[in-house]
mmCIF file of C-alpha atoms in Angstrom:
data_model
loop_
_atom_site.group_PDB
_atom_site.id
_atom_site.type_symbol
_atom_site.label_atom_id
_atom_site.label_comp_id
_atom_site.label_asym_id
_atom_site.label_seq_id
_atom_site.Cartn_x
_atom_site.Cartn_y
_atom_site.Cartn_z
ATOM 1 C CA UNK A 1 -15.243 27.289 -5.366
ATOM 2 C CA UNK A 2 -17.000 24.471 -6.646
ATOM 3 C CA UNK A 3 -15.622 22.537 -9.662
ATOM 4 C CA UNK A 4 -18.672 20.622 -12.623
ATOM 5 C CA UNK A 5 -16.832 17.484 -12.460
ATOM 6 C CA UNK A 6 -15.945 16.172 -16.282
ATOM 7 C CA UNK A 7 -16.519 12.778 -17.342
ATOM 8 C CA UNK A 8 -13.964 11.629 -20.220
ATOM 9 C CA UNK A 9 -13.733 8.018 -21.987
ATOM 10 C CA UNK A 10 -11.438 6.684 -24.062
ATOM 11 C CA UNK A 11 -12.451 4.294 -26.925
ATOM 12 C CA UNK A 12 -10.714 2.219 -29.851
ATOM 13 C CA UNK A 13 -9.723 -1.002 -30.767
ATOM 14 C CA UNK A 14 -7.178 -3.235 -29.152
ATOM 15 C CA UNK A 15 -4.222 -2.223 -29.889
ATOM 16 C CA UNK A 16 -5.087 1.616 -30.338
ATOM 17 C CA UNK A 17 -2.957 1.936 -27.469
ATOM 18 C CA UNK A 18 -4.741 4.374 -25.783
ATOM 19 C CA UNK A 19 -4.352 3.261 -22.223
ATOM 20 C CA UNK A 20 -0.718 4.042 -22.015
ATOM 21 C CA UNK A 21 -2.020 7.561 -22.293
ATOM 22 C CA UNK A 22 -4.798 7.588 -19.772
ATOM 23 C CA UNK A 23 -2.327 7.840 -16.945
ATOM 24 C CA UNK A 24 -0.231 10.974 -18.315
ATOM 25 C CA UNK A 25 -3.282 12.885 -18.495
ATOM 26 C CA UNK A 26 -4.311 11.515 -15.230
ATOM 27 C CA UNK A 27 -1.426 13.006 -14.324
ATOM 28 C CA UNK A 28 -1.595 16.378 -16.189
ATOM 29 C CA UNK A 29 -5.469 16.981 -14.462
ATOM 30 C CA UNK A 30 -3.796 16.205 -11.110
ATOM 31 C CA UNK A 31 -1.073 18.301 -11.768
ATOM 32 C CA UNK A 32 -3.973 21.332 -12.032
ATOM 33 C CA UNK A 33 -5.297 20.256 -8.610
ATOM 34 C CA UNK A 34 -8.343 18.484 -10.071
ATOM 35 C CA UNK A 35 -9.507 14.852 -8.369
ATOM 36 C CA UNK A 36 -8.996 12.299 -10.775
ATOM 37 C CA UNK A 37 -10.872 8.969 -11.213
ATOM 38 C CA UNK A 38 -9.113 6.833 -13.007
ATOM 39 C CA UNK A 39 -11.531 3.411 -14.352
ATOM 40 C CA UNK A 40 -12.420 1.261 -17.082
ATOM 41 C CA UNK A 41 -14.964 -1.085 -18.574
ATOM 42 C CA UNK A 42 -15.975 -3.604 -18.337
ATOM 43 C CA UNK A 43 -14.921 -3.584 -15.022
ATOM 44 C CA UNK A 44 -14.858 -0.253 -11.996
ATOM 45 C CA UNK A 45 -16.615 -2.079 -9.493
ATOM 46 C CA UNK A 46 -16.320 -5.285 -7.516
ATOM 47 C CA UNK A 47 -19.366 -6.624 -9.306
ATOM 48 C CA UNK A 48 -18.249 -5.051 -12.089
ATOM 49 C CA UNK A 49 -14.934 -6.547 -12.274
ATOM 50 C CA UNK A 50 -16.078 -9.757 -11.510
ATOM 51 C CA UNK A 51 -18.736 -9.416 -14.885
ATOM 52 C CA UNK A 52 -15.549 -8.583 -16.808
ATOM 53 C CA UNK A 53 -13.554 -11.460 -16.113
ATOM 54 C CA UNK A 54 -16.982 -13.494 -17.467
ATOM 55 C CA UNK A 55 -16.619 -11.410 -20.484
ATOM 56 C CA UNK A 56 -13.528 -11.928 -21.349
ATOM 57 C CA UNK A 57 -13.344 -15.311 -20.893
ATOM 58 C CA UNK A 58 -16.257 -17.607 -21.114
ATOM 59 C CA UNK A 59 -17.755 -17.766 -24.453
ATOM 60 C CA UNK A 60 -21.656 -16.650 -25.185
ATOM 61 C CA UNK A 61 -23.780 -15.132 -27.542
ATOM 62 C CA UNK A 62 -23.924 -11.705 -28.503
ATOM 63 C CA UNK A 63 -26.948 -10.559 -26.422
ATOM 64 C CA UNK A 64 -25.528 -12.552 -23.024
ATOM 65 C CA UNK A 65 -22.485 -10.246 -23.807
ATOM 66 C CA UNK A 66 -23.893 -6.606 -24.584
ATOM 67 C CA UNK A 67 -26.279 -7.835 -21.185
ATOM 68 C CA UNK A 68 -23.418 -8.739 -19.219
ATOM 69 C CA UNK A 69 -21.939 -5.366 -19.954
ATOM 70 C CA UNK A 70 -24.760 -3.606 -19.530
ATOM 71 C CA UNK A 71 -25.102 -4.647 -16.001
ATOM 72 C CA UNK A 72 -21.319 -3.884 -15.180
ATOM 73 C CA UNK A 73 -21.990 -0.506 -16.485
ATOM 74 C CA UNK A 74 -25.157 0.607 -14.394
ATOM 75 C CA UNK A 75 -23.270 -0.491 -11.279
ATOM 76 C CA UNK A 76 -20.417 1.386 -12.234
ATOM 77 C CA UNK A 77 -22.483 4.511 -12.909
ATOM 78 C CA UNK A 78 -24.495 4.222 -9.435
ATOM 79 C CA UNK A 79 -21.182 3.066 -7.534
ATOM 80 C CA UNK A 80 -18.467 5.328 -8.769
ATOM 81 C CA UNK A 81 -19.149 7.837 -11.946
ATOM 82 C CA UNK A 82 -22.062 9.337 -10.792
ATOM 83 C CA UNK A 83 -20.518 10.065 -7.609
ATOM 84 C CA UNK A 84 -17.380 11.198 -8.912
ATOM 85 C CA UNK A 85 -19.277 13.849 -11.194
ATOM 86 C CA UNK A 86 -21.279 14.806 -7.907
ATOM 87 C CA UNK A 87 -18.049 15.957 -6.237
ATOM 88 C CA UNK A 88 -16.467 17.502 -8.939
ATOM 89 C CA UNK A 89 -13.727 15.216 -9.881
ATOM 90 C CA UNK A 90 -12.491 14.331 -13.670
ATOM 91 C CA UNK A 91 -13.729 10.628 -14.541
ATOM 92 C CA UNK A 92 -11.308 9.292 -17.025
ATOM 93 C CA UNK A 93 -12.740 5.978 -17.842
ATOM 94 C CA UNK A 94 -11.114 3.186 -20.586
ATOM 95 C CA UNK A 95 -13.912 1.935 -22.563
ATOM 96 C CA UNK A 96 -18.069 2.790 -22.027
ATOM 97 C CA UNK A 97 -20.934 2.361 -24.014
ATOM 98 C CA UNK A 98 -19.265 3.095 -27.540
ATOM 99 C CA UNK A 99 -17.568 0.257 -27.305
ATOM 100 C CA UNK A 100 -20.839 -2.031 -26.272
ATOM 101 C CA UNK A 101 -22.094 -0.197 -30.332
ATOM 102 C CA UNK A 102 -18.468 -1.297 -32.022
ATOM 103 C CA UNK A 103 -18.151 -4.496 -30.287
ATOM 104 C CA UNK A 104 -21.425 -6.705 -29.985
ATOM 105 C CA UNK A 105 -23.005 -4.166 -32.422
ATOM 106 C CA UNK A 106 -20.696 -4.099 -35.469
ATOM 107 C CA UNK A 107 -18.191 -6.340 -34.119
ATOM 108 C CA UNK A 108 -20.707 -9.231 -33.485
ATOM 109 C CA UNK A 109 -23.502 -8.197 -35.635
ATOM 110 C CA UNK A 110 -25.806 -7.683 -33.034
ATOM 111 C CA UNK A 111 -28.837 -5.077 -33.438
ATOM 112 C CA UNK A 112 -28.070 -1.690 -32.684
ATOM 113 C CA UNK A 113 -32.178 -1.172 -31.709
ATOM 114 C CA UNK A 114 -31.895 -3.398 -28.493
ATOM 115 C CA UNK A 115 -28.625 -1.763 -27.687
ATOM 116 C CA UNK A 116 -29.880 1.742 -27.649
ATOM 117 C CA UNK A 117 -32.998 0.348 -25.676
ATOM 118 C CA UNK A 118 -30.802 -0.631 -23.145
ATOM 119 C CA UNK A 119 -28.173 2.410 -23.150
ATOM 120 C CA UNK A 120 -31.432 4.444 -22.366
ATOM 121 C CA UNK A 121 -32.414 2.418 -19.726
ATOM 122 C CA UNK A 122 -28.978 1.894 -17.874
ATOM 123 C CA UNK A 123 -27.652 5.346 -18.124
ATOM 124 C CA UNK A 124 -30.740 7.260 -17.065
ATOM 125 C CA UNK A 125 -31.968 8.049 -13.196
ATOM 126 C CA UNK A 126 -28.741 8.444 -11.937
ATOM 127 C CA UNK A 127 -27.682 12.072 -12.825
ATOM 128 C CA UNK A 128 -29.164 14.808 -10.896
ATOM 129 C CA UNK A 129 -31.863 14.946 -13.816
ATOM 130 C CA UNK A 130 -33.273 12.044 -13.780
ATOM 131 C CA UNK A 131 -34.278 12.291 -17.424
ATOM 132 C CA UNK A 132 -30.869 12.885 -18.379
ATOM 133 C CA UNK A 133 -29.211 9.899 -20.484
ATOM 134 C CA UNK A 134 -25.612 9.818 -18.857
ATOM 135 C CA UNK A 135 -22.814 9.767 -21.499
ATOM 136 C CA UNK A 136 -19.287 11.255 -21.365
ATOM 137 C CA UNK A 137 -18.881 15.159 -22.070
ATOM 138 C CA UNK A 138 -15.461 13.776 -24.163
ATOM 139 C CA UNK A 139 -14.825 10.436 -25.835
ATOM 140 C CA UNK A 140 -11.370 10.505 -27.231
ATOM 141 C CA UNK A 141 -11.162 7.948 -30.066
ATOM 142 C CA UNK A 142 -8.189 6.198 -31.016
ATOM 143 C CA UNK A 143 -8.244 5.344 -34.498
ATOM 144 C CA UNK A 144 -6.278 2.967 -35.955
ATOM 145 C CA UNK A 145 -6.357 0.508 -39.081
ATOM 146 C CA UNK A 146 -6.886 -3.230 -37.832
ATOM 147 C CA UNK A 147 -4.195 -3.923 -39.618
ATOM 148 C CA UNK A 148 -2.156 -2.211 -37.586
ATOM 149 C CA UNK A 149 -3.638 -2.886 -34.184
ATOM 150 C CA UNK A 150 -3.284 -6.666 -35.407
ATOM 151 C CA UNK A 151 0.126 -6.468 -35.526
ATOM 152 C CA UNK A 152 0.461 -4.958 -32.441
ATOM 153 C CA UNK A 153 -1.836 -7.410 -30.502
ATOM 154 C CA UNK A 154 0.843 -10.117 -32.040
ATOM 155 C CA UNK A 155 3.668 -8.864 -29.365
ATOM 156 C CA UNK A 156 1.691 -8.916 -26.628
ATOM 157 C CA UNK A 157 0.631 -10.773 -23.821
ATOM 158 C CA UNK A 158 -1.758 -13.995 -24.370
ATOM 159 C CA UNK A 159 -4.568 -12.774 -25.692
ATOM 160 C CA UNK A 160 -8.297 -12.440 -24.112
ATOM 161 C CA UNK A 161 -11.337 -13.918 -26.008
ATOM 162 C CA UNK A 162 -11.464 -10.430 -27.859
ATOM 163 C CA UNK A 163 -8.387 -10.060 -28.743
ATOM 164 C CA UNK A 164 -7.964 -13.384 -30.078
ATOM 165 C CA UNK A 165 -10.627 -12.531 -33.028
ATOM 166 C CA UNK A 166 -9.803 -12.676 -36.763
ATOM 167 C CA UNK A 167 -8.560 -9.319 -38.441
ATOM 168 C CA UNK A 168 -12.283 -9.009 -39.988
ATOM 169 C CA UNK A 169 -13.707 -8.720 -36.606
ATOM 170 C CA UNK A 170 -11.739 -5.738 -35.750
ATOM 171 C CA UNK A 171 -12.026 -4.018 -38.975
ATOM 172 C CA UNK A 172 -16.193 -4.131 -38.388
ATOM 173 C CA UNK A 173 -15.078 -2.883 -34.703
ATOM 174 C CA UNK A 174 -13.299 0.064 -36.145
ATOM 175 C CA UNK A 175 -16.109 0.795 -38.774
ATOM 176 C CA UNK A 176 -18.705 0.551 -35.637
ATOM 177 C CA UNK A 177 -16.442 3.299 -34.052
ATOM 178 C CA UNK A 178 -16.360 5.446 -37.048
ATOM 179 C CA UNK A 179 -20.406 5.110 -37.092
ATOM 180 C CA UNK A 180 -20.670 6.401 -33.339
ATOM 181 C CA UNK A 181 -18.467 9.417 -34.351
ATOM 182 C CA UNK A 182 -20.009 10.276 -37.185
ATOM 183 C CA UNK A 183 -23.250 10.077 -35.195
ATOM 184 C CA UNK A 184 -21.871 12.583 -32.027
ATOM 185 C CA UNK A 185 -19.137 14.416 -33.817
ATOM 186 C CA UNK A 186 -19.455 17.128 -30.736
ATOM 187 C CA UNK A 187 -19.054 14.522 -28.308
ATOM 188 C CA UNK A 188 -15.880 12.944 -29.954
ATOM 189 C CA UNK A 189 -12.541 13.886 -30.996
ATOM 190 C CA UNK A 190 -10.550 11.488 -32.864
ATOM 191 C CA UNK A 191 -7.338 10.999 -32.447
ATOM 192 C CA UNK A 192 -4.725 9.522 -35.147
ATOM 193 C CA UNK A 193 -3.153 6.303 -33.349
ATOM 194 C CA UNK A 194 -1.151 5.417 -36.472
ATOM 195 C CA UNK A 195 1.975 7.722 -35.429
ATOM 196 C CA UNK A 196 5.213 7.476 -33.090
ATOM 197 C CA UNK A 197 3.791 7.551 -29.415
ATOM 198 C CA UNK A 198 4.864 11.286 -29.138
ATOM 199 C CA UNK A 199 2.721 12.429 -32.159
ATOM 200 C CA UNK A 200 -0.152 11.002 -30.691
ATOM 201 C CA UNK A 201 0.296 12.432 -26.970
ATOM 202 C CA UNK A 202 0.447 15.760 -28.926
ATOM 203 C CA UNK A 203 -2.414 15.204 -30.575
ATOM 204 C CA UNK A 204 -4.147 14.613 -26.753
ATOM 205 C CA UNK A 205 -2.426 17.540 -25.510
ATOM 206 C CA UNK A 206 -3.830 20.057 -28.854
ATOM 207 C CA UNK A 207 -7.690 18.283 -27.749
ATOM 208 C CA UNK A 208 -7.574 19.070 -24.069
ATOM 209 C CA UNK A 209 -5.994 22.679 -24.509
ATOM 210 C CA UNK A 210 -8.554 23.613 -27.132
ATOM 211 C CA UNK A 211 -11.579 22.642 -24.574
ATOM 212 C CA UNK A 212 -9.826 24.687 -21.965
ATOM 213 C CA UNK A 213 -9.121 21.903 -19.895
ATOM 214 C CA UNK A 214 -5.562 22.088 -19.765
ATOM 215 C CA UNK A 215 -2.917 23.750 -20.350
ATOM 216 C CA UNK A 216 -0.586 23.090 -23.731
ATOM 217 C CA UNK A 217 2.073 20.549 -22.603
ATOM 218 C CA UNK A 218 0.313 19.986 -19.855
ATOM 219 C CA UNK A 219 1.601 16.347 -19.435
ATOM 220 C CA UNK A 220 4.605 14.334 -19.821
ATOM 221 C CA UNK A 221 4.473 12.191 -22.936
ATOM 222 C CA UNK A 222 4.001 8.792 -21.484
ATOM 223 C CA UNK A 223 6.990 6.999 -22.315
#
């Protein structure tokens, strides 16, 4: 029997720490005999990749950036998602066009107008309908107050050219996700990233179980 494949992203600020959860519920769909596709943006393709490491490290304006991701993302859509979806598998996918809207949107100031231009042009003609705008069926939000994710960010690793931005920037990145959400409340589900590591993965774990999509304690709580 054939499976509708899902298409998931995960979205918050840096910090959030949302990616140390992708993998458990990676793990939890493959557990259920689902094909996972595990991916992130920027980044997902060769080009893509290769757009991200621009991205992340040369400085530019705010339109060269929300371009520069733009492109990454159509060839991620043609090369992988969109296939992915056509065979059924679960897409679970760090980052997508939400962020593009917190990030050079709110985060930079950019105008949202040329951004939704471009989301419509990017993510349309590659689903089987080709007036279909693609966008995730799920975007699980981490939220968490800048604050807090700043703190974090000041254990880790040398920071990229986005991470390295002033506790201001973040907090108009974290406003830019709450605007998103409160714009496609059906499409989102936000998730309380303040809390212990295991109150959060039980928070994922009461989201996918509602939807049907897994089982309760379906997953390991990533450790």
């Amino acid at each position: 029997m054939s499976r509708t494949g899902l298409f998931i992203s995960f979205e918050g600020i840096d910090g959030a720490g949302k990616s140390s959860h992708i993998k458990a519920l990676a793990d939890a769909f493959s557990a259920q005999g689902r094909e996972v596709v595990l991916t992130r943006e920027p980044g997902g393709t060769p080009l893509a990749e290769k757009l991200r490491a621009l991205l992340l490290g040369d400085a530019m304006d705010p339109l060269t950036e929300a371009l520069l991701a733009f492109a990454g993302r159509r060839d991620h859509l043609v090369q992988v998602i969109e296939p992915a979806l056509a065979r059924g598998d679960v897409v679970l996918c760090d980052r997508f066009t939400d962020a593009t809207f917190a990030y050079q949107g709110a985060g930079r100031g950019f105008d949202r107008a040329p951004l939704a231009q471009l989301e419509r042009l990017v993510q349309t003609g590659v689903a089987p309908d080709p007036a279909q705008l693609r966008e995730p069926d799920l975007t699980v939000w981490f939220d968490l107050p800048a604050e807090v994710a700043a703190e974090r960010l000041s254990h880790a690793r040398l920071p990229d050219r986005f991470e390295a931005q002033p506790l201001e920037f973040f907090r108009r990145v974290a406003q830019g996700y709450a605007d998103r959400a409160g714009a496609a409340p059906q499409r989102f589900a936000r998730i309380d990233a303040n809390h212990a590591r295991a109150l959060v993965w039980q928070q994922l774990e009461a989201v996918f179980a509602q939807r049907g999509w897994l089982p309760a304690a379906a997953g390991q709580d990533p450790q």
